[in-house]
Amino acid sequence: MSPLTLALSKGRILDETLPLLAAAGVAPLEHPDRSRKLVLPTNRDGLSLMVLRASDVPTYVQYGAADLGVAGKDVLLEHGSEGLYQPLDLGIGRCRLVVATRRGYDWSGLVQRGARVRVASKYVRTAREHFAAKGMHVDLIKLYGSMELAPLAGLADAIVDLVSTGNTLRANDLVVVEEIMPITSRLIVNPGALKLKGEAIQPLLDALAAAVQANATVSA
Ligand code: PRP
């Protein structure tokens, strides 16, 4: 069988990805959190894992440096999905992409008046599309993390960010004023790899689809 590389996103998604992979019969020989290795062999002959910064996963798969990857829909929307086949919603990394402001901030008043607002986000492309679809005038400020600080520090009127438990918003006295979309992680595949290594990739896709199905049945 041809060797395969699967690129995983670091952080919270990884904690949900590893059990899903285990259910599909794939386990790294060393735990990614306890290893400094960047390419991790697995119990499956010829299958290795790479653990990357989430925003780099689509790039590795698009260029074929990894055959497959696990990436959040948020990251895929920002990166663009050209050259990426997305066969499976993994149902993990569930959260929401929202617009949030300080509590008591008159966001709807600003929107109704057609005021020009400043929005800070890591997701500028998705935010731009969201506000353009609503016909709103928005100045977007690109940030790389800790978006919640922007309205508190007076950098922006609002943020576009991911909300999972809502704890970070609550801790900073911010509230959701608009829902943009629900987010989950997707399996992405390099289309060229699928053609050349379909024999090795297809059984992995099938095993993952079965693991996703079993997960959905348990949580239903
Ligand atoms: C994400 C997001 C929020 C937080 C939301 O940040 O940007 O800050 O999680 O989660 P909660 O609703 O459960 O509190 P992450 O921890 O991924 O780090 P980041 O600030 O680098 O994006």
CSV table of C-alpha atoms and ligand atoms in Angstrom, one decimal:
chain,number,residue,atom,x,y,z
A,1,MET,CA,0.0,0.0,0.0
A,2,SER,CA,1.2,3.6,-0.7
A,3,PRO,CA,2.3,5.5,2.4
A,4,LEU,CA,-0.3,8.1,3.7
A,5,THR,CA,0.0,11.2,5.7
A,6,LEU,CA,-2.8,12.6,7.7
A,7,ALA,CA,-2.4,16.2,9.0
A,8,LEU,CA,-4.2,17.0,12.3
A,9,SER,CA,-5.0,20.4,13.8
A,10,LYS,CA,-3.4,21.1,17.2
A,11,GLY,CA,-5.3,22.1,20.2
A,12,ARG,CA,-8.9,21.4,21.2
A,13,ILE,CA,-9.8,19.7,17.9
A,14,LEU,CA,-6.9,17.2,18.5
A,15,ASP,CA,-8.5,16.0,21.8
A,16,GLU,CA,-11.6,15.0,19.9
A,17,THR,CA,-9.8,13.7,16.8
A,18,LEU,CA,-7.7,11.1,18.5
A,19,PRO,CA,-10.7,9.2,20.0
A,20,LEU,CA,-12.4,9.3,16.5
A,21,LEU,CA,-9.2,7.9,14.9
A,22,ALA,CA,-9.0,5.3,17.6
A,23,ALA,CA,-12.6,4.2,16.8
A,24,ALA,CA,-11.5,4.0,13.1
A,25,GLY,CA,-8.6,1.7,14.2
A,26,VAL,CA,-5.8,4.3,14.0
A,27,ALA,CA,-3.6,5.1,17.0
A,28,PRO,CA,-0.3,7.1,17.0
A,29,LEU,CA,2.6,5.1,18.5
A,30,GLU,CA,3.4,8.1,20.7
A,31,HIS,CA,0.9,10.6,22.0
A,32,PRO,CA,1.2,13.9,20.1
A,33,ASP,CA,1.1,16.0,23.3
A,34,ARG,CA,4.0,14.1,24.8
A,35,SER,CA,6.2,13.8,21.7
A,36,ARG,CA,8.3,16.5,20.1
A,37,LYS,CA,8.2,14.5,16.8
A,38,LEU,CA,6.4,16.3,14.0
A,39,VAL,CA,5.7,13.2,12.0
A,40,LEU,CA,4.2,10.4,14.1
A,41,PRO,CA,4.0,6.8,13.0
A,42,THR,CA,0.8,4.9,13.8
A,43,ASN,CA,-0.3,1.3,14.4
A,44,ARG,CA,-1.4,1.2,10.7
A,45,ASP,CA,1.5,0.3,8.4
A,46,GLY,CA,2.3,3.3,6.1
A,47,LEU,CA,0.0,5.8,7.9
A,48,SER,CA,1.7,8.7,9.6
A,49,LEU,CA,0.2,11.7,11.4
A,50,MET,CA,1.4,15.3,11.3
A,51,VAL,CA,0.2,17.7,14.0
A,52,LEU,CA,0.1,21.2,12.7
A,53,ARG,CA,-1.2,24.7,13.6
A,54,ALA,CA,-4.9,24.5,12.5
A,55,SER,CA,-4.6,27.2,9.9
A,56,ASP,CA,-1.7,25.3,8.1
A,57,VAL,CA,-3.6,22.1,7.6
A,58,PRO,CA,-5.4,23.1,4.4
A,59,THR,CA,-2.1,24.3,2.9
A,60,TYR,CA,-0.4,21.0,3.5
A,61,VAL,CA,-3.3,19.1,2.0
A,62,GLN,CA,-3.8,21.4,-1.0
A,63,TYR,CA,-0.1,21.1,-2.0
A,64,GLY,CA,-0.1,17.3,-1.4
A,65,ALA,CA,2.5,17.5,1.4
A,66,ALA,CA,-0.2,15.7,3.4
A,67,ASP,CA,-2.7,13.4,1.7
A,68,LEU,CA,-5.5,14.0,4.1
A,69,GLY,CA,-6.3,16.4,6.9
A,70,VAL,CA,-8.7,17.4,9.7
A,71,ALA,CA,-9.6,21.0,9.6
A,72,GLY,CA,-12.4,23.2,11.1
A,73,LYS,CA,-14.9,24.7,8.8
A,74,ASP,CA,-13.8,28.1,10.1
A,75,VAL,CA,-10.3,27.5,8.9
A,76,LEU,CA,-11.5,26.1,5.5
A,77,LEU,CA,-13.7,29.1,4.9
A,78,GLU,CA,-10.8,31.4,5.6
A,79,HIS,CA,-8.3,29.4,3.5
A,80,GLY,CA,-10.7,28.8,0.6
A,81,SER,CA,-11.5,25.2,-0.5
A,82,GLU,CA,-9.9,25.2,-3.9
A,83,GLY,CA,-8.0,22.0,-4.5
A,84,LEU,CA,-9.5,20.3,-1.5
A,85,TYR,CA,-12.0,17.4,-1.5
A,86,GLN,CA,-14.2,17.4,1.6
A,87,PRO,CA,-15.8,14.0,1.8
A,88,LEU,CA,-16.8,13.9,5.5
A,89,ASP,CA,-18.2,16.1,8.3
A,90,LEU,CA,-16.5,14.6,11.3
A,91,GLY,CA,-19.0,16.1,13.7
A,92,ILE,CA,-16.3,17.1,16.2
A,93,GLY,CA,-15.0,20.5,17.2
A,94,ARG,CA,-18.6,21.7,17.3
A,95,CYS,CA,-18.9,25.4,18.0
A,96,ARG,CA,-20.5,28.6,16.5
A,97,LEU,CA,-19.1,31.5,14.6
A,98,VAL,CA,-20.7,34.6,16.0
A,99,VAL,CA,-20.6,38.4,16.2
A,100,ALA,CA,-20.2,39.6,19.8
A,101,THR,CA,-20.0,42.9,21.5
A,102,ARG,CA,-19.8,44.3,25.1
A,103,ARG,CA,-23.0,43.7,27.1
A,104,GLY,CA,-25.3,46.7,26.7
A,105,TYR,CA,-23.7,47.9,23.5
A,106,ASP,CA,-26.3,49.2,21.0
A,107,TRP,CA,-25.2,47.0,18.1
A,108,SER,CA,-28.7,46.7,16.5
A,109,GLY,CA,-29.0,50.5,16.7
A,110,LEU,CA,-25.7,51.0,14.9
A,111,VAL,CA,-26.7,48.4,12.3
A,112,GLN,CA,-30.1,50.1,11.8
A,113,ARG,CA,-28.5,53.5,11.4
A,114,GLY,CA,-26.1,52.1,8.8
A,115,ALA,CA,-23.2,53.3,10.9
A,116,ARG,CA,-19.7,52.3,9.9
A,117,VAL,CA,-18.5,49.8,12.5
A,118,ARG,CA,-15.1,48.3,13.3
A,119,VAL,CA,-14.9,44.6,13.7
A,120,ALA,CA,-11.9,42.7,14.9
A,121,SER,CA,-11.4,39.0,13.9
A,122,LYS,CA,-9.1,36.2,12.9
A,123,TYR,CA,-11.7,35.3,10.4
A,124,VAL,CA,-11.6,38.5,8.2
A,125,ARG,CA,-12.6,36.7,4.9
A,126,THR,CA,-15.7,35.1,6.4
A,127,ALA,CA,-16.6,38.2,8.4
A,128,ARG,CA,-16.3,40.3,5.2
A,129,GLU,CA,-18.7,38.0,3.4
A,130,HIS,CA,-21.1,38.0,6.3
A,131,PHE,CA,-21.4,41.7,6.6
A,132,ALA,CA,-21.3,42.3,2.8
A,133,ALA,CA,-24.4,40.0,2.5
A,134,LYS,CA,-26.1,42.2,5.0
A,135,GLY,CA,-25.1,45.3,3.2
A,136,MET,CA,-23.2,46.6,6.2
A,137,HIS,CA,-20.2,49.0,6.1
A,138,VAL,CA,-17.5,47.4,8.2
A,139,ASP,CA,-13.8,48.1,8.8
A,140,LEU,CA,-12.2,44.8,9.5
A,141,ILE,CA,-9.1,44.5,11.8
A,142,LYS,CA,-7.1,41.3,11.5
A,143,LEU,CA,-6.1,39.8,14.8
A,144,TYR,CA,-4.4,36.4,15.5
A,145,GLY,CA,-5.9,35.6,18.9
A,146,SER,CA,-7.6,36.8,22.1
A,147,MET,CA,-10.2,38.6,20.0
A,148,GLU,CA,-12.3,39.1,23.2
A,149,LEU,CA,-9.9,41.9,24.3
A,150,ALA,CA,-10.6,44.1,21.2
A,151,PRO,CA,-14.1,45.5,22.3
A,152,LEU,CA,-12.8,45.9,25.9
A,153,ALA,CA,-9.8,47.8,24.9
A,154,GLY,CA,-11.7,50.0,22.5
A,155,LEU,CA,-10.0,48.6,19.4
A,156,ALA,CA,-13.3,47.5,17.8
A,157,ASP,CA,-17.1,47.7,18.2
A,158,ALA,CA,-17.5,44.0,17.8
A,159,ILE,CA,-15.6,40.7,17.2
A,160,VAL,CA,-16.3,37.8,14.9
A,161,ASP,CA,-15.1,34.7,16.8
A,162,LEU,CA,-15.8,31.1,17.7
A,163,VAL,CA,-18.0,30.3,20.7
A,164,SER,CA,-18.0,26.9,22.3
A,165,THR,CA,-19.0,26.8,25.9
A,166,GLY,CA,-19.5,30.6,26.0
A,167,ASN,CA,-17.2,30.9,29.1
A,168,THR,CA,-14.7,33.3,27.4
A,169,LEU,CA,-17.5,35.7,26.4
A,170,ARG,CA,-19.1,35.5,29.8
A,171,ALA,CA,-15.8,36.0,31.6
A,172,ASN,CA,-15.3,39.2,29.6
A,173,ASP,CA,-18.8,40.5,29.8
A,174,LEU,CA,-19.4,40.1,26.1
A,175,VAL,CA,-22.6,38.9,24.4
A,176,VAL,CA,-23.5,37.3,21.1
A,177,VAL,CA,-25.4,39.7,18.9
A,178,GLU,CA,-25.4,37.7,15.6
A,179,GLU,CA,-25.1,34.0,14.8
A,180,ILE,CA,-23.1,33.5,11.6
A,181,MET,CA,-22.9,29.7,11.3
A,182,PRO,CA,-22.4,26.4,13.1
A,183,ILE,CA,-18.9,25.0,12.8
A,184,THR,CA,-17.6,21.4,12.8
A,185,SER,CA,-14.3,19.8,11.7
A,186,ARG,CA,-14.1,18.2,8.2
A,187,LEU,CA,-11.9,15.6,6.7
A,188,ILE,CA,-10.1,17.1,3.7
A,189,VAL,CA,-8.3,15.1,1.0
A,190,ASN,CA,-5.9,16.1,-1.7
A,191,PRO,CA,-7.8,15.1,-5.0
A,192,GLY,CA,-4.5,14.0,-6.7
A,193,ALA,CA,-3.7,11.7,-3.7
A,194,LEU,CA,-7.2,10.2,-3.9
A,195,LYS,CA,-6.6,9.3,-7.5
A,196,LEU,CA,-3.1,7.9,-7.0
A,197,LYS,CA,-3.6,6.3,-3.6
A,198,GLY,CA,-7.4,5.6,-3.6
A,199,GLU,CA,-6.7,2.0,-2.6
A,200,ALA,CA,-5.1,3.1,0.6
A,201,ILE,CA,-7.4,6.2,1.2
A,202,GLN,CA,-10.8,4.7,0.6
A,203,PRO,CA,-10.7,2.1,3.5
A,204,LEU,CA,-9.6,4.9,5.9
A,205,LEU,CA,-12.5,7.1,4.7
A,206,ASP,CA,-14.9,4.2,5.2
A,207,ALA,CA,-13.6,3.5,8.7
A,208,LEU,CA,-13.8,7.2,9.6
A,209,ALA,CA,-17.3,7.5,8.2
A,210,ALA,CA,-18.3,4.5,10.4
A,211,ALA,CA,-16.7,6.0,13.5
A,212,VAL,CA,-18.5,9.3,12.8
A,213,GLN,CA,-21.8,7.4,12.5
A,214,ALA,CA,-21.2,5.5,15.7
A,215,ASN,CA,-20.3,8.8,17.5
A,216,ALA,CA,-23.5,10.4,16.2
A,217,THR,CA,-25.6,7.5,17.5
A,218,VAL,CA,-24.0,7.7,20.9
A,219,SER,CA,-24.6,11.4,21.3
A,220,ALA,CA,-28.2,11.3,19.8
B,1,PRP,C1,-11.4,30.0,20.9
B,1,PRP,C2,-12.2,31.3,20.5
B,1,PRP,C3,-12.6,31.8,21.9
B,1,PRP,C4,-12.7,30.6,22.7
B,1,PRP,C5,-14.2,30.2,22.9
B,1,PRP,O1,-10.1,30.4,21.2
B,1,PRP,O2,-11.4,32.2,19.8
B,1,PRP,O3,-11.6,32.6,22.4
B,1,PRP,O4,-12.0,29.5,22.1
B,1,PRP,O5,-14.4,29.1,23.7
B,1,PRP,P1,-15.5,29.1,24.8
B,1,PRP,O6,-16.8,29.6,24.3
B,1,PRP,O7,-15.6,27.6,25.2
B,1,PRP,O8,-14.9,29.9,26.0
B,1,PRP,P2,-8.9,29.4,21.3
B,1,PRP,O9,-8.8,28.9,22.7
B,1,PRP,O10,-9.0,28.4,20.3
B,1,PRP,O11,-7.6,30.3,21.1
B,1,PRP,P3,-7.4,31.6,20.2
B,1,PRP,O12,-7.7,32.8,21.1
B,1,PRP,O13,-5.9,31.5,19.9
B,1,PRP,O14,-8.3,31.6,19.0
